[in-house]
mmCIF file of N, CA and C in Angstrom:
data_model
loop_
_atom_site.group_PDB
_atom_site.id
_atom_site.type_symbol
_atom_site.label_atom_id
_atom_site.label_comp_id
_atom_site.label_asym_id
_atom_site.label_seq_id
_atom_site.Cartn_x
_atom_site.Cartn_y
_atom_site.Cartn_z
ATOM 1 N N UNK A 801 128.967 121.073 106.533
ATOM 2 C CA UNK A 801 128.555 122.194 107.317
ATOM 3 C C UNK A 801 127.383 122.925 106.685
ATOM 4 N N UNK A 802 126.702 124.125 107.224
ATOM 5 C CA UNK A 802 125.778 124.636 106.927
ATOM 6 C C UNK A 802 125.964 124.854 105.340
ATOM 7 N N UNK A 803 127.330 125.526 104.902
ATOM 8 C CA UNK A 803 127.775 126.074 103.773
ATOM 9 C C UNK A 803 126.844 125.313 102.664
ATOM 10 N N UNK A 804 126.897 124.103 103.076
ATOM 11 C CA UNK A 804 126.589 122.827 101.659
ATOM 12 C C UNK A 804 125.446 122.925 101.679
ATOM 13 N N UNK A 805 124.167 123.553 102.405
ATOM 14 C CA UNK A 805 123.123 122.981 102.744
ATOM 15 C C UNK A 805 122.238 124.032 101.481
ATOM 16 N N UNK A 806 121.324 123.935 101.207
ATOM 17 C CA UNK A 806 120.351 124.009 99.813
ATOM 18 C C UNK A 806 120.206 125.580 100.059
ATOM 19 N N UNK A 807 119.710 126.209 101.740
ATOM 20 C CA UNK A 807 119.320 127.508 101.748
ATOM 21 C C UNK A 807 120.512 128.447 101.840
ATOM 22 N N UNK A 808 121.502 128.133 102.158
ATOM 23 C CA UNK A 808 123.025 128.656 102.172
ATOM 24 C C UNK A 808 123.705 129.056 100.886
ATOM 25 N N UNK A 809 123.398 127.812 99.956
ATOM 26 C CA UNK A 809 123.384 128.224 98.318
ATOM 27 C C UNK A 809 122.545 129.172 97.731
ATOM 28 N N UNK A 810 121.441 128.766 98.168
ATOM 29 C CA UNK A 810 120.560 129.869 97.490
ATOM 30 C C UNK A 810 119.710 131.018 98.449
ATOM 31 N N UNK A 811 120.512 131.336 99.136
ATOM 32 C CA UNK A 811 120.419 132.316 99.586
ATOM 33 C C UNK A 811 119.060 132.671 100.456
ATOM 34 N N UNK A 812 118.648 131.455 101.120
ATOM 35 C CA UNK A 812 117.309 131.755 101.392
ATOM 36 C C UNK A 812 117.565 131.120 103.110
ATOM 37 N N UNK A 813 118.556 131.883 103.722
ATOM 38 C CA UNK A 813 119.077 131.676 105.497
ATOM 39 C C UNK A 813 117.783 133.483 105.494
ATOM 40 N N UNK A 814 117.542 133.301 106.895
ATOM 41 C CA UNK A 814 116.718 134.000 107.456
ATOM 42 C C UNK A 814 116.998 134.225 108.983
ATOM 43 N N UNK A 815 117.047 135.285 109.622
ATOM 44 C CA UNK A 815 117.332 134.704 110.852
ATOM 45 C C UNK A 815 116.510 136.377 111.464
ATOM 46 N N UNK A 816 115.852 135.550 112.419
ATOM 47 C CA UNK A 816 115.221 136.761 113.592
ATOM 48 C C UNK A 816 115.263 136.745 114.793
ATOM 49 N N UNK A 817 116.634 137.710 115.660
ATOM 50 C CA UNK A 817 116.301 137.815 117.230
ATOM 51 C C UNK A 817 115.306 137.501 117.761
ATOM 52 N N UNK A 818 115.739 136.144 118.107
ATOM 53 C CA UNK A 818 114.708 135.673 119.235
ATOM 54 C C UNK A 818 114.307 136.612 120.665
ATOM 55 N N UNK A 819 114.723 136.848 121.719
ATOM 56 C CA UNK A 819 114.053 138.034 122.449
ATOM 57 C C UNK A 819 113.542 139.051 122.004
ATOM 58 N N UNK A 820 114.071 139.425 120.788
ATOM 59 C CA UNK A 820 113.652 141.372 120.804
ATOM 60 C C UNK A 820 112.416 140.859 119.514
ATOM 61 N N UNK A 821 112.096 139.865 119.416
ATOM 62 C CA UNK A 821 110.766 140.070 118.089
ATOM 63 C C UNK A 821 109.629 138.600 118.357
ATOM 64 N N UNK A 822 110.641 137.731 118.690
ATOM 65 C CA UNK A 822 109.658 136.716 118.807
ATOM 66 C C UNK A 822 108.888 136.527 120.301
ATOM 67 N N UNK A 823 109.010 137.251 121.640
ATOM 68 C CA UNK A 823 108.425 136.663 122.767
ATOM 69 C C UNK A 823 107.213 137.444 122.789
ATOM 70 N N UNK A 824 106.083 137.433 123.740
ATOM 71 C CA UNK A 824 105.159 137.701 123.966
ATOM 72 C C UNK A 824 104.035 138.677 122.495
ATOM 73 N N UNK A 825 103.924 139.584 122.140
ATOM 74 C CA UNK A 825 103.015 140.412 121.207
ATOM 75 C C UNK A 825 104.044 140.498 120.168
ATOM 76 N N UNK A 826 105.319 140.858 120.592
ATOM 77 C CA UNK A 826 106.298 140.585 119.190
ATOM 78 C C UNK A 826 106.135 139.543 118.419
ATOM 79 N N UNK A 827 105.755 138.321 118.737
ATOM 80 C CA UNK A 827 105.755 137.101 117.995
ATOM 81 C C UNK A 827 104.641 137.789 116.705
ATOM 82 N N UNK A 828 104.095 138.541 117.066
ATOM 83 C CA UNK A 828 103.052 139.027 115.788
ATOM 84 C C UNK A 828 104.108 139.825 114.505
ATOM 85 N N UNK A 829 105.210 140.732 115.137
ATOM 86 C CA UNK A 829 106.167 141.173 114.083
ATOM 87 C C UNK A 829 106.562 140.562 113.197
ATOM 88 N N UNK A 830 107.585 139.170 113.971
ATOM 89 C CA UNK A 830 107.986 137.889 113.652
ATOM 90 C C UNK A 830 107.035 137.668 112.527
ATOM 91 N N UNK A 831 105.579 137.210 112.520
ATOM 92 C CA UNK A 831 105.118 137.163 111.712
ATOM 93 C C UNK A 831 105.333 138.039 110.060
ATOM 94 N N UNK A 832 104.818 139.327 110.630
ATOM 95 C CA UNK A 832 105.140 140.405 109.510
ATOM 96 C C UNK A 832 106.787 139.896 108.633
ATOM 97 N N UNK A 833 107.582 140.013 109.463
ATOM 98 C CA UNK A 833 108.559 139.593 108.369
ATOM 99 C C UNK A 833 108.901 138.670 108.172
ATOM 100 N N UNK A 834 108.036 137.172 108.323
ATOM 101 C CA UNK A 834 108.434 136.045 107.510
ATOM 102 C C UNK A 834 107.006 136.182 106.365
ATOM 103 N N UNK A 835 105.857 137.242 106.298
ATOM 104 C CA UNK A 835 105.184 137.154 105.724
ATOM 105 C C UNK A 835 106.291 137.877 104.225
ATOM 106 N N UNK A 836 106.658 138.621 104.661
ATOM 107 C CA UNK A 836 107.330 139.894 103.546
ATOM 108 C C UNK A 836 108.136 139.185 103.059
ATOM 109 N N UNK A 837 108.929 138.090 103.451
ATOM 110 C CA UNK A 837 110.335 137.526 103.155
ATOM 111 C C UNK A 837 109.734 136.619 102.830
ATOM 112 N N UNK A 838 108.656 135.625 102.479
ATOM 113 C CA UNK A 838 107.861 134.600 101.955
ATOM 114 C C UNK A 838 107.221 134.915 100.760
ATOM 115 N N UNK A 839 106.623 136.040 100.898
ATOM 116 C CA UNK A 839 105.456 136.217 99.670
ATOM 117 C C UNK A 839 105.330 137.966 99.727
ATOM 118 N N UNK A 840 106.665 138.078 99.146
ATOM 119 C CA UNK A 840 106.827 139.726 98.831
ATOM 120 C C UNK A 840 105.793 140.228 97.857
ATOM 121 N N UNK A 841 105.062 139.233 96.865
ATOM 122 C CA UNK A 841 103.796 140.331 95.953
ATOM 123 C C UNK A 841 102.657 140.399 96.829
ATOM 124 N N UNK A 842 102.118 139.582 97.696
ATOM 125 C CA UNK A 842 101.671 139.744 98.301
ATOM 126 C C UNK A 842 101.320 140.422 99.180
ATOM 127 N N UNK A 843 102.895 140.591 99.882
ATOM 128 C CA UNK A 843 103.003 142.093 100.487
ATOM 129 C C UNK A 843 103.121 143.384 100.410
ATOM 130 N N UNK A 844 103.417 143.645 99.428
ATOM 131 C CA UNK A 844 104.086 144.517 98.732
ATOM 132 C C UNK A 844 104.249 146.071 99.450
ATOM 133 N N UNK A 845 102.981 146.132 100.315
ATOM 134 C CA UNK A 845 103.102 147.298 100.886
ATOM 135 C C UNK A 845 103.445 147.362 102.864
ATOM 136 N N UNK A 846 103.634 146.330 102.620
ATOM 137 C CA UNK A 846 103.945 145.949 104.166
ATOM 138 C C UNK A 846 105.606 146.242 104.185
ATOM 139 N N UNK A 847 105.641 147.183 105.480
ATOM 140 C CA UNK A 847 106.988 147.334 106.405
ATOM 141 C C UNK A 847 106.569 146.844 107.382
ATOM 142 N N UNK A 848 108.065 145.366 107.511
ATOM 143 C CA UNK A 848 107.790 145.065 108.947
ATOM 144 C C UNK A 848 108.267 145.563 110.134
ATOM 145 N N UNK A 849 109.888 146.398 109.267
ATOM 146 C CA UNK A 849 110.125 147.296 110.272
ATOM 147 C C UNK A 849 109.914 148.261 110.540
ATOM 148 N N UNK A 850 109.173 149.085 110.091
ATOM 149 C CA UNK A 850 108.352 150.237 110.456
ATOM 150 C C UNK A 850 107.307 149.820 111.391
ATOM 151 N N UNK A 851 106.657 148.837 111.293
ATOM 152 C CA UNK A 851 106.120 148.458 112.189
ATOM 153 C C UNK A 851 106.444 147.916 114.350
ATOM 154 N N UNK A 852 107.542 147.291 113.628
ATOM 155 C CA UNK A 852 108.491 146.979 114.766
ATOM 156 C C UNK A 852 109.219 148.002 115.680
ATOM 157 N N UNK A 853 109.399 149.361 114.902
ATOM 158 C CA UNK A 853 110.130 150.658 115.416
ATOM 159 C C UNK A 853 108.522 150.922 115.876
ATOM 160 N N UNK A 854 107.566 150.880 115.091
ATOM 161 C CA UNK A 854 106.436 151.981 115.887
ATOM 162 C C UNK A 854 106.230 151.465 117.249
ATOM 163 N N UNK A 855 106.288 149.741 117.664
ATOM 164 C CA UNK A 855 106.041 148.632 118.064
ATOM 165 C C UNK A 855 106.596 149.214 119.733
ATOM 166 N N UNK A 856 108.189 149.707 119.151
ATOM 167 C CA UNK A 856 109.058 149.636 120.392
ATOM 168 C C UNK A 856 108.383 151.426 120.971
ATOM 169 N N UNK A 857 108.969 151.903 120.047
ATOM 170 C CA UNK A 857 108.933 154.115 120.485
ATOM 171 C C UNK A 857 107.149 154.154 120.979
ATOM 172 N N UNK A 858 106.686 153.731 120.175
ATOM 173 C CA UNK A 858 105.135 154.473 120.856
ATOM 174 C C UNK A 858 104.611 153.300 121.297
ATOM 175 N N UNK A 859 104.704 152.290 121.821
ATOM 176 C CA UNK A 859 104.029 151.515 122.787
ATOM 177 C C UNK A 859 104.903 151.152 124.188
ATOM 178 N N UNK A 860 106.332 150.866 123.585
ATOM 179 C CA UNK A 860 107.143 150.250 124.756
ATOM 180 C C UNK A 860 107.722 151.444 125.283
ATOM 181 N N UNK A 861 107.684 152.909 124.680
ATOM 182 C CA UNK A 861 108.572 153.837 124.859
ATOM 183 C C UNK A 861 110.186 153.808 124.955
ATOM 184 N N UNK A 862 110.927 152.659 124.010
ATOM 185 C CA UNK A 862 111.964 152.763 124.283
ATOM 186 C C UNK A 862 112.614 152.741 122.622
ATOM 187 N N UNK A 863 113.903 153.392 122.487
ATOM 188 C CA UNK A 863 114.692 153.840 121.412
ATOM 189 C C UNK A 863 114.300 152.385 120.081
ATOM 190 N N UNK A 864 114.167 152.550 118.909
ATOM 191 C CA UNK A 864 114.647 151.416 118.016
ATOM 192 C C UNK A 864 115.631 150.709 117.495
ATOM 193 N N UNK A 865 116.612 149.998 118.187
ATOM 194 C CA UNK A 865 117.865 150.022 117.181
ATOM 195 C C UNK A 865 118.653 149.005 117.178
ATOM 196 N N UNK A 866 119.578 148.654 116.330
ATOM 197 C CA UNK A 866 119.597 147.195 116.294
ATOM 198 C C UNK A 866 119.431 146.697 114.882
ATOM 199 N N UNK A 867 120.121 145.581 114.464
ATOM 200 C CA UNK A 867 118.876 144.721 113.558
ATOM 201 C C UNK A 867 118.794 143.699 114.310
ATOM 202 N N UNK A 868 117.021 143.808 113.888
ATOM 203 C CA UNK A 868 116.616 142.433 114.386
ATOM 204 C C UNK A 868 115.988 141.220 113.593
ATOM 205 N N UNK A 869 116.002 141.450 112.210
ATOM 206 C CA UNK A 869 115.710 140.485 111.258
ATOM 207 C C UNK A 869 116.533 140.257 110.184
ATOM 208 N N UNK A 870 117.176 139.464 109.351
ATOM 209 C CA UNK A 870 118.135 139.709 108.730
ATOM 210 C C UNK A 870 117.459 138.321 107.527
ATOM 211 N N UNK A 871 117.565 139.181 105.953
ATOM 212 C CA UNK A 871 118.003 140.507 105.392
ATOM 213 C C UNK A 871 116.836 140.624 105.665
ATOM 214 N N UNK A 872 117.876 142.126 106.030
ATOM 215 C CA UNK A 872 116.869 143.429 105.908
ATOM 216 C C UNK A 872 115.724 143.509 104.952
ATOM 217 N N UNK A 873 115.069 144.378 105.511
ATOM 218 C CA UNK A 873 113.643 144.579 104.242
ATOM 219 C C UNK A 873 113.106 146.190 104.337
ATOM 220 N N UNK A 874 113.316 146.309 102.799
ATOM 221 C CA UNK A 874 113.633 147.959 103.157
ATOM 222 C C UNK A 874 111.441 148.382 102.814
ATOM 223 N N UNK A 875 111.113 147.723 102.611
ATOM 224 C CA UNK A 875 109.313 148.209 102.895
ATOM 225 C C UNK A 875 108.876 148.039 101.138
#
């Protein structure tokens, strides 16, 4: 089962709501946090979810809430 599998051991499962991040302009979020969760020195100053909340409240006008990327990434 998954359990045995290399990223399950070491801790490197990732998973991002597909509707609420990856379809249409979200797919750019999506980006943001496999960039942060790939190459955190790199990023170092990147929130992807700060981005994703600004994403929803001041463009889509609707509440933020939920997780939608998992783990979390606190910025």
């Amino acid at each position: 089962g998954l359990k045995e599998t290399y990223a399950v051991k070491n801790g490197r499962v990732y998973v991002i709501d597909g509707p609420g991040v990856l379809t249409a302009c979200r797919s750019n979020i999506a980006v943001l946090y496999c960039a942060k969760w790939f190459y955190p020195e790199q990023f170092e100053d990147l929130n992807p979810e700060e981005v994703h909340r600004e994403y929803f409240e001041e463009w889509i006008g609707v509440p933020y809430r939920g997780i939608w990327a998992y783990p979390l990434i606190g910025g």
